[in-house]
Coordinates of C-alpha atoms in Angstrom, one line a residue:
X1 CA -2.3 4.6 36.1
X2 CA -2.5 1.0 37.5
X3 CA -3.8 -1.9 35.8
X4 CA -5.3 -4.7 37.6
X5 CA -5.0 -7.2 34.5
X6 CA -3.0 -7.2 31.0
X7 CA -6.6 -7.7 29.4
X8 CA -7.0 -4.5 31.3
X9 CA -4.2 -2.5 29.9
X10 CA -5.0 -4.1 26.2
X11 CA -8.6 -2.9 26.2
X12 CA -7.2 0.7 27.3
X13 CA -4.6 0.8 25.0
X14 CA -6.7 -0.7 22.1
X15 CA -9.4 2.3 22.7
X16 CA -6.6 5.5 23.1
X17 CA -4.6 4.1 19.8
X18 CA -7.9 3.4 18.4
X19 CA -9.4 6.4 18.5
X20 CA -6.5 8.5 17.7
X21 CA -4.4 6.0 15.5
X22 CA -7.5 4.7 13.5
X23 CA -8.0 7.8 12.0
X24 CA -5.1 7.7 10.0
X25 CA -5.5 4.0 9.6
X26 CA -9.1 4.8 7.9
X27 CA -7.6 7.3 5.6
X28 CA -4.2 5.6 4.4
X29 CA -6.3 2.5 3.9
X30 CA -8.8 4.0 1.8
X31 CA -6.4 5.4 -0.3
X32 CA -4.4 2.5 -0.7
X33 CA -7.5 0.7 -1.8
X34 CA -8.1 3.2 -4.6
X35 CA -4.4 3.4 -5.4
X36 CA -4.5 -0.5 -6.3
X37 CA -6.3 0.3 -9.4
X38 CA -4.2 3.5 -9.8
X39 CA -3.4 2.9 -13.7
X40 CA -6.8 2.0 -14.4
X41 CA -8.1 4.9 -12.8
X42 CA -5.3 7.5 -13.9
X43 CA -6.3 6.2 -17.3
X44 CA -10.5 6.2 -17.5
X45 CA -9.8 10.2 -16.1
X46 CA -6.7 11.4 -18.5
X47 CA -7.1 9.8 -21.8
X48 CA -5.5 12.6 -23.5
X49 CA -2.3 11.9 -21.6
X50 CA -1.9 8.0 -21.3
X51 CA -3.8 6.5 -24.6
X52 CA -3.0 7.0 -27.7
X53 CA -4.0 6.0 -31.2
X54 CA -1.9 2.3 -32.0
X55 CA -0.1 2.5 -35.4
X56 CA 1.0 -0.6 -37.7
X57 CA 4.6 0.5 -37.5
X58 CA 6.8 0.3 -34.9
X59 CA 8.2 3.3 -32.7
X60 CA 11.4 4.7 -32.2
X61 CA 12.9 5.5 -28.6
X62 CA 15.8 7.4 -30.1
X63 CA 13.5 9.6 -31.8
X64 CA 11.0 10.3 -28.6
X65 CA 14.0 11.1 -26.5
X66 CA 15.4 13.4 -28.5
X67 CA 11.6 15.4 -29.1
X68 CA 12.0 15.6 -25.4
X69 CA 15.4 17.3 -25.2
X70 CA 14.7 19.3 -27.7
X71 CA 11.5 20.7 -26.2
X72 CA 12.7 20.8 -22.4
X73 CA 16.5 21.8 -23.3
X74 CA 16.9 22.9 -19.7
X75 CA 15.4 20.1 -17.5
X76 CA 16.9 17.2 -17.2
X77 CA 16.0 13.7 -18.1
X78 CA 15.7 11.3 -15.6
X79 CA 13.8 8.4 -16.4
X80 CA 11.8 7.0 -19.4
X81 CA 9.0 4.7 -18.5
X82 CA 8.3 2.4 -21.8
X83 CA 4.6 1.6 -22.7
X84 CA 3.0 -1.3 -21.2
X85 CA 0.4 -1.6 -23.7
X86 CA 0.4 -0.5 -27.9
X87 CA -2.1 2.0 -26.3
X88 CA -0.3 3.3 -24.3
X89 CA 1.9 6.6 -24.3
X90 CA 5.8 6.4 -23.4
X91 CA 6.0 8.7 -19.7
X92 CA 9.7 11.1 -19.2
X93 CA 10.1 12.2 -15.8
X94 CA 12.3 15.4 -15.7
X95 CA 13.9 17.6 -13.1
X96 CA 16.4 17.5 -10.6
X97 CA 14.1 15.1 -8.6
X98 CA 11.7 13.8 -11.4
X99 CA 8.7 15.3 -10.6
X100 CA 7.8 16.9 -14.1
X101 CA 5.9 14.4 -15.7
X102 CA 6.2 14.5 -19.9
X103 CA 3.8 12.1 -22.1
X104 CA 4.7 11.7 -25.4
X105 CA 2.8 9.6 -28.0
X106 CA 5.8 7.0 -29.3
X107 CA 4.4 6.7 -32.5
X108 CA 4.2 10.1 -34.0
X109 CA 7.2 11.4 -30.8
X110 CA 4.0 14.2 -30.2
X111 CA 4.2 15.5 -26.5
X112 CA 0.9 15.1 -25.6
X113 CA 0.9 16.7 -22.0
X114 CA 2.9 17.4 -18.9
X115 CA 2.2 17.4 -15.2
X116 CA 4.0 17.2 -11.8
X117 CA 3.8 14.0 -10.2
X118 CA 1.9 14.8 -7.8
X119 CA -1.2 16.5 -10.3
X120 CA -5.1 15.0 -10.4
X121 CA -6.5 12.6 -8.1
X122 CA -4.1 9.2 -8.8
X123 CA -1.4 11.8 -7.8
X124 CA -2.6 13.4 -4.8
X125 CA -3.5 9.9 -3.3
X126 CA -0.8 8.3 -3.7
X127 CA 1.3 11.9 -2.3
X128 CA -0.5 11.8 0.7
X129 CA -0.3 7.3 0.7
X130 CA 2.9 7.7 0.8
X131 CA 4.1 11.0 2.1
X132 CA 1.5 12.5 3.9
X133 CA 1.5 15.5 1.9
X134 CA 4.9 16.0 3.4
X135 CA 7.5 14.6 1.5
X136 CA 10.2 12.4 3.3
X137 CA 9.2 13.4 7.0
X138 CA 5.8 12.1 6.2
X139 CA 6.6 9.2 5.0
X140 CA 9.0 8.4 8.0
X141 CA 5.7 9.9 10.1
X142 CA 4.0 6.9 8.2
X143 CA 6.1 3.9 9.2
X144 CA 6.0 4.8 12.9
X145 CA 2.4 4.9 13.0
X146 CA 2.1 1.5 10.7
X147 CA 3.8 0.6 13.9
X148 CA 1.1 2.0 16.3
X149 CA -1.5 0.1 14.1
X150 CA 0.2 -3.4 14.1
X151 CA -0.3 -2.8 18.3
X152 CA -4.0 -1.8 17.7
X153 CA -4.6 -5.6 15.8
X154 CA -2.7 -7.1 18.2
X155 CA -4.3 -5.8 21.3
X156 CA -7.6 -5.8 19.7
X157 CA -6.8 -9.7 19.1
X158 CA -5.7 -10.2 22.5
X159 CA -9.5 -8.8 23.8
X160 CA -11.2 -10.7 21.1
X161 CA -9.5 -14.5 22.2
X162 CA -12.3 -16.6 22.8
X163 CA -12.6 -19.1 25.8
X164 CA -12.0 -22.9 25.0
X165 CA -15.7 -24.1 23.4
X166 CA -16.4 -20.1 22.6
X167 CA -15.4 -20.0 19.2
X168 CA -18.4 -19.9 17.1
X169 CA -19.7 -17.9 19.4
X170 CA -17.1 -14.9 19.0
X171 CA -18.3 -14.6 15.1
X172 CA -21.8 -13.9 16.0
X173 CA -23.7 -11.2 14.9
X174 CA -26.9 -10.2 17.0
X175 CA -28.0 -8.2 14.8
X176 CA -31.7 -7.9 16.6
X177 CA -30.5 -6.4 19.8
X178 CA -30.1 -2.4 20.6
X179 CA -27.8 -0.7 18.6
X180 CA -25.3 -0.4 21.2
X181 CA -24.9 -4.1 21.3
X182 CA -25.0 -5.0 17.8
X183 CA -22.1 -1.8 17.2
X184 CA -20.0 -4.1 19.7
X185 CA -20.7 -7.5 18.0
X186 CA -20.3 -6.1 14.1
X187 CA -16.5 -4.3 15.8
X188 CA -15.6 -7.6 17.8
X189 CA -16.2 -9.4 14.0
X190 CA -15.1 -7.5 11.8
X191 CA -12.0 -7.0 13.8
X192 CA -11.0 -10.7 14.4
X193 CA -11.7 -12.0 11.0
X194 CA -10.0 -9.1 9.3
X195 CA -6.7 -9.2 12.1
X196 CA -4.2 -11.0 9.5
X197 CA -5.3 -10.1 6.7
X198 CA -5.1 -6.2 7.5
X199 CA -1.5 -6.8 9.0
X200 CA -0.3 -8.3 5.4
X201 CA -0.5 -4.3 3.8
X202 CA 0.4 -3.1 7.2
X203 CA 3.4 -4.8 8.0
X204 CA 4.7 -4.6 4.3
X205 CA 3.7 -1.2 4.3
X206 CA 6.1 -0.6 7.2
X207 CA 9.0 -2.6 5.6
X208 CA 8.5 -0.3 2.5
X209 CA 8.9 2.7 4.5
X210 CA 12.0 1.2 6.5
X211 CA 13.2 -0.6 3.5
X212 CA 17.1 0.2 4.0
X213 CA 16.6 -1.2 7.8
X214 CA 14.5 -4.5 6.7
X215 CA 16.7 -5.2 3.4
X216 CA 19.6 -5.1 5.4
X217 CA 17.9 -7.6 8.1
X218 CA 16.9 -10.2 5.3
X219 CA 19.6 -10.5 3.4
X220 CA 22.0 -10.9 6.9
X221 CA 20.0 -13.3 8.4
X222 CA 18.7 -15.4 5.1
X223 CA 20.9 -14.8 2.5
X224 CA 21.6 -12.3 -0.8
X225 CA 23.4 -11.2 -2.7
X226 CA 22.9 -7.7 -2.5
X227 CA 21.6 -5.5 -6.0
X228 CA 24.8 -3.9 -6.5
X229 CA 25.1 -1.9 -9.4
X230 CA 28.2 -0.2 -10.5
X231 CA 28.0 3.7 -10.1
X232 CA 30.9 4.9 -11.9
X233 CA 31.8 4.6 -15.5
X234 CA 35.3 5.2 -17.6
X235 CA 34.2 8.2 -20.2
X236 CA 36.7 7.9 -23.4
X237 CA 38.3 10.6 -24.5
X238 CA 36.1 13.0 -27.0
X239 CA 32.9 9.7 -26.8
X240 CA 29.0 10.7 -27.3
X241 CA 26.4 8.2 -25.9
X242 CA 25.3 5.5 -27.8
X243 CA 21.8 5.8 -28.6
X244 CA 19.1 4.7 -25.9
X245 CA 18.0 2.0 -28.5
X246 CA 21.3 0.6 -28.2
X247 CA 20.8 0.4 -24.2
X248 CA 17.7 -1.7 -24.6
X249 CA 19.4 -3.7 -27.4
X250 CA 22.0 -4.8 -25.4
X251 CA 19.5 -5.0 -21.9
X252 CA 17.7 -7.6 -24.1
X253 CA 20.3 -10.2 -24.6
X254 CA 21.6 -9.6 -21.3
X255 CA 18.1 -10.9 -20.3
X256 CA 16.6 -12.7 -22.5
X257 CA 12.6 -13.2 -22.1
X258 CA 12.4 -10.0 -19.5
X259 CA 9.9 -7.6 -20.6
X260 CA 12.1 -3.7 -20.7
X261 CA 10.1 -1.8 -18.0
X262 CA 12.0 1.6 -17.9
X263 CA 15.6 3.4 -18.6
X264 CA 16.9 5.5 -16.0
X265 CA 19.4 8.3 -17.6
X266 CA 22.6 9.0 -16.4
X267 CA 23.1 12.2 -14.5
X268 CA 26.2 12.7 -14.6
X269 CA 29.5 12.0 -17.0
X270 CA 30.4 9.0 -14.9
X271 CA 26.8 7.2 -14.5
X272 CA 25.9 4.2 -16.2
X273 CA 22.3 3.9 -17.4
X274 CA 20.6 1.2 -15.9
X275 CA 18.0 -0.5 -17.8
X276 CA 14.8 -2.3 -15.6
X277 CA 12.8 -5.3 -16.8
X278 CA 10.5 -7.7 -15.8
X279 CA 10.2 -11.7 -16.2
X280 CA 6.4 -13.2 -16.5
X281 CA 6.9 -14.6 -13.4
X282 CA 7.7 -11.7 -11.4
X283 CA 4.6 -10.8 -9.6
X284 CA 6.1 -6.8 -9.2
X285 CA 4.4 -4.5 -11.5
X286 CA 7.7 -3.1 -12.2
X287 CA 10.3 -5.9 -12.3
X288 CA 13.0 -6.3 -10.1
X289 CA 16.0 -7.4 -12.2
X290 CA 18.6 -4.3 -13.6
X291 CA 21.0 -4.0 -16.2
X292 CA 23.6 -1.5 -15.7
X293 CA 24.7 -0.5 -19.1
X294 CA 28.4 1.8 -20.1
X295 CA 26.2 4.9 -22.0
X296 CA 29.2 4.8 -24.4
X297 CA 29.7 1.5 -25.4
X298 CA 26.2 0.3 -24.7
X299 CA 28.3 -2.7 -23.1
X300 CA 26.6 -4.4 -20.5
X301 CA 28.3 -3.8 -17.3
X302 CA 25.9 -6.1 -14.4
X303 CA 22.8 -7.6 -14.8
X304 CA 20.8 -8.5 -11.7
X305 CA 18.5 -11.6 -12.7
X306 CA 15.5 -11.4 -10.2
X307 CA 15.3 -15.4 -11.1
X308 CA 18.5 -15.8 -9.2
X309 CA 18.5 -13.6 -6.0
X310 CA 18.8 -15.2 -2.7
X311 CA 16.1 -16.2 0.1
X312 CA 16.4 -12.7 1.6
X313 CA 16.6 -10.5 -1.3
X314 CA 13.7 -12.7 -2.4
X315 CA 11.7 -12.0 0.8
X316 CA 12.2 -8.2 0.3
X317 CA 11.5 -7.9 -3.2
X318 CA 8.0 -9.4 -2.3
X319 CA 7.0 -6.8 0.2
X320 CA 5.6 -4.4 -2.6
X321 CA 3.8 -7.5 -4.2
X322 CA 2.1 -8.1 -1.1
X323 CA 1.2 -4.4 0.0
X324 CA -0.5 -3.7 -3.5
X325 CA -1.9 -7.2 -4.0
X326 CA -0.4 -8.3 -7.4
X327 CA 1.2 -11.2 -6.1
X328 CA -1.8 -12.9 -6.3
X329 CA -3.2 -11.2 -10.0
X330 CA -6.5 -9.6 -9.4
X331 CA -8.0 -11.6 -6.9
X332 CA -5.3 -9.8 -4.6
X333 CA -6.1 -7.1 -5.8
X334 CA -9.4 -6.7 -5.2
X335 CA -9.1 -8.6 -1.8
X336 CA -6.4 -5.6 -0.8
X337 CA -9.6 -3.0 -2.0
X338 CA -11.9 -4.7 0.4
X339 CA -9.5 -5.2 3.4
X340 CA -8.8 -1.1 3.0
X341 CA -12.4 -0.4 3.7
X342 CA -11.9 -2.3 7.0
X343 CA -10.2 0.2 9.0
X344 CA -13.1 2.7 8.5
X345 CA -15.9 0.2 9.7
X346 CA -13.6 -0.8 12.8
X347 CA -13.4 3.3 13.2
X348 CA -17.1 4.1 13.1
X349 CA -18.5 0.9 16.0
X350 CA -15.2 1.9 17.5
X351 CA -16.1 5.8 18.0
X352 CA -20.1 4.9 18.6
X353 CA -19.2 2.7 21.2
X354 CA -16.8 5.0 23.2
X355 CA -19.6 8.0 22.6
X356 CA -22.4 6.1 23.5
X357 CA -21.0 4.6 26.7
X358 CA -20.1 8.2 27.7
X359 CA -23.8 9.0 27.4
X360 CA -25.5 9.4 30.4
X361 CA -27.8 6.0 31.0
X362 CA -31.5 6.7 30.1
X363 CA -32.7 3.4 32.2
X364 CA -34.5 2.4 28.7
X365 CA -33.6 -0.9 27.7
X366 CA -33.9 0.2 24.1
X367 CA -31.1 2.8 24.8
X368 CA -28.7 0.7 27.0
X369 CA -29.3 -2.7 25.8
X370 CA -29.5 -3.6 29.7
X371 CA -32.2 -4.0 32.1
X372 CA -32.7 -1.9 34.9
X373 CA -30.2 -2.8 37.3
X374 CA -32.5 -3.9 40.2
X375 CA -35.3 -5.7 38.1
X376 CA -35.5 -9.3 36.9
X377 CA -37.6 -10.5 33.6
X378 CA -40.6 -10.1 35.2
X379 CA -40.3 -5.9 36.1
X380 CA -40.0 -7.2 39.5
X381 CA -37.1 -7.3 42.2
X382 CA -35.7 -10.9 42.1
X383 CA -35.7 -13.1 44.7
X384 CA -32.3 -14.5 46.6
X385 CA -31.8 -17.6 44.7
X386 CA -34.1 -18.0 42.3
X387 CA -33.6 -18.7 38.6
X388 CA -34.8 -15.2 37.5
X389 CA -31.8 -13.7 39.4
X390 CA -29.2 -15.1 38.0
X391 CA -30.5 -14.9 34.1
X392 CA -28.7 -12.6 32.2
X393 CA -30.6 -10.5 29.4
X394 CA -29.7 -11.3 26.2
X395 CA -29.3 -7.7 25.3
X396 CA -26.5 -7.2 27.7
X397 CA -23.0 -5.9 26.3
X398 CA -20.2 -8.0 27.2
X399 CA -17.7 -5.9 29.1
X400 CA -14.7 -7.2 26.6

């Protein structure tokens, strides 16, 4: 196929990726929209598993953790997500990859439920968010089609590029002409004023899915260090682990004023456990700064203070931030839950437009939002040269 313009081969390529992309653009949007209030909503529709009844005194990890072992003997623990409220009930992940989902009150060490991960609505959103409801080749499906979409704005802002003086015009609505029209004024809006906001969760969306690949980049080319953590430990002869209280004991001093987030067990003899925490300032839900900790000793073995990264680092701990909106607190938030109902809107004009311009013209003005090809104003042929032969109806659909 031959193009005789790039405006040409943008409009083309805009409509195929449109029509075929968008789809998944409108759903993965829409679902990332709910998923920004995923807690909230995972909450108001399972009570039973992630409230509880807040006591006076004060809880016990050791004794939750070992309730778990002893009622799951055979699966094994991986993680321990810490409540973030006194409401709040303490989440296990067990399994060989975490899925099984335990909830225990931390105030009476009562399991209160379990579930896989990817269980009730908040789960099955954010499985098919993430994965596409196929696990890691879904995701990787995902990044190359974030890909697709970030040419989709960018073509679609190539066609939109007003003329020098046209600006105001380009953000006009005529919302009184035929439908055909007004579908291609409320697309060409909606479009440009929503072009950088959408790329934000689309572009960070893609670093999250290429995270290794982009890491790598910003920490080359604007500095680290790196979060290394140590992976090995030296087991003494005939040692037991120190208690998980001890972990968090000693994950405290490391970082003083850091909020504990989680505990991730060691699953193996040789593992440290690595304790994650959050500062105030830290606009990531879950913290980015680590302490590696010896599971016999309880001695702190690194601690990665997210206050002292490097520009890079920085850069990439920010992506998630961004994607979900918390790095501006709830106004981002609900700004990120608008912006994902843009997609579909773009989605719908786009598809009426390509349907109805495949419909067979009718000769109504109503219908085509033109006048009859060979007619001026008046119903009558124009005349060579006079002023009703070059006016152009108002109803008329630009051709970009």
């Amino acid at each position: 196929m031959r193009f005789a313009s790039v405006k040409q081969f943008c409009r083309v390529l805009h409509r195929v990726l449109g029509l075929s992309v968008g789809l998944w653009a409108a759903a993965i949007a829409l679902s990332g929209s709910l998923l920004v209030f995923s807690h909230e909503i995972d909450a108001a529709l399972n009570p039973h598993l992630l409230r509880v009844e807040v006591h006076a005194r004060a809880w016990n990890p050791d004794d939750a953790v070992a309730t778990v072992r002893q009622q799951f003997p055979h699966a094994p623990l991986v993680s321990m997500r810490l409540p973030r409220r006194d409401d709040e009930s303490l989440l296990f992940r067990m399994g060989k990859e975490g899925s099984e989902e335990v909830y225990l009150d931390p105030y009476t060490s009562r399991v209160l439920g379990t579930r896989d991960e990817h269980d009730g609505l908040v789960g099955f959103l954010r499985n098919f968010h993430v994965h596409l409801l196929a696990g890691e080749t879904g995701e990787t499906i995902s990044g190359y089609l974030a890909l697709l979409l970030i040419s989709i704005v960018a073509t679609g802002i190539a066609l939109w590029w007003p003329r020098r003086g046209r600006l105001a015009n380009t953000f006009k609505i005529r919302w009184r002409l035929p439908m055909l029209p007004r579908m291609y004024d409320l697309h060409r809006v909606a479009g440009a004023a929503s072009a950088l906001f959408l790329l934000v969760p689309v572009i960070t969306g893609t670093m999250l899915v290429f995270h290794q690949v982009t890491t790598s980049f910003l920490i080359t080319s604007l500095g680290g260090p790196t979060l290394s953590l140590p992976d090995k430990v030296t087991m003494p002869a005939e040692a037991s682990r120190e208690p998980v209280s001890a972990w968090l004991t000693s994950a405290r001093n490391a970082l003083p004023g850091a909020e504990l987030v989680s505990v991730k067990f060691p699953q193996t003899e040789a593992e440290p456990a690595v304790v994650r925490m959050r500062f105030p300032t830290n606009t990531h839900p879950n913290g980015r700064s680590f302490v590696a900790i010896d599971p016999y000793t309880s001695q702190v073995l690194h601690a990665h203070d997210w206050r002292q990264i490097g520009t890079g680092l920085g850069i990439s701990d920010y992506k998630y931030p961004l994607h979900i909106g918390t790095a501006f607190s709830l106004p981002g938030r609900l700004a990120v839950l608008l912006i994902g109902t843009v997609p579909l809107l773009l989605l719908a004009t786009g598809w009426y437009i390509w349907w109805r311009k495949r419909q067979p013209a009718t000769g109504s003005v109503m219908q085509t939002g033109r006048l009859p090809a060979r007619t001026g104003l008046t119903g009558k042929p124009p005349v060579a040269g006079s002023r009703t032969s070059s006016i152009r109806h108002p109803a008329s659909l630009p051709e970009d």
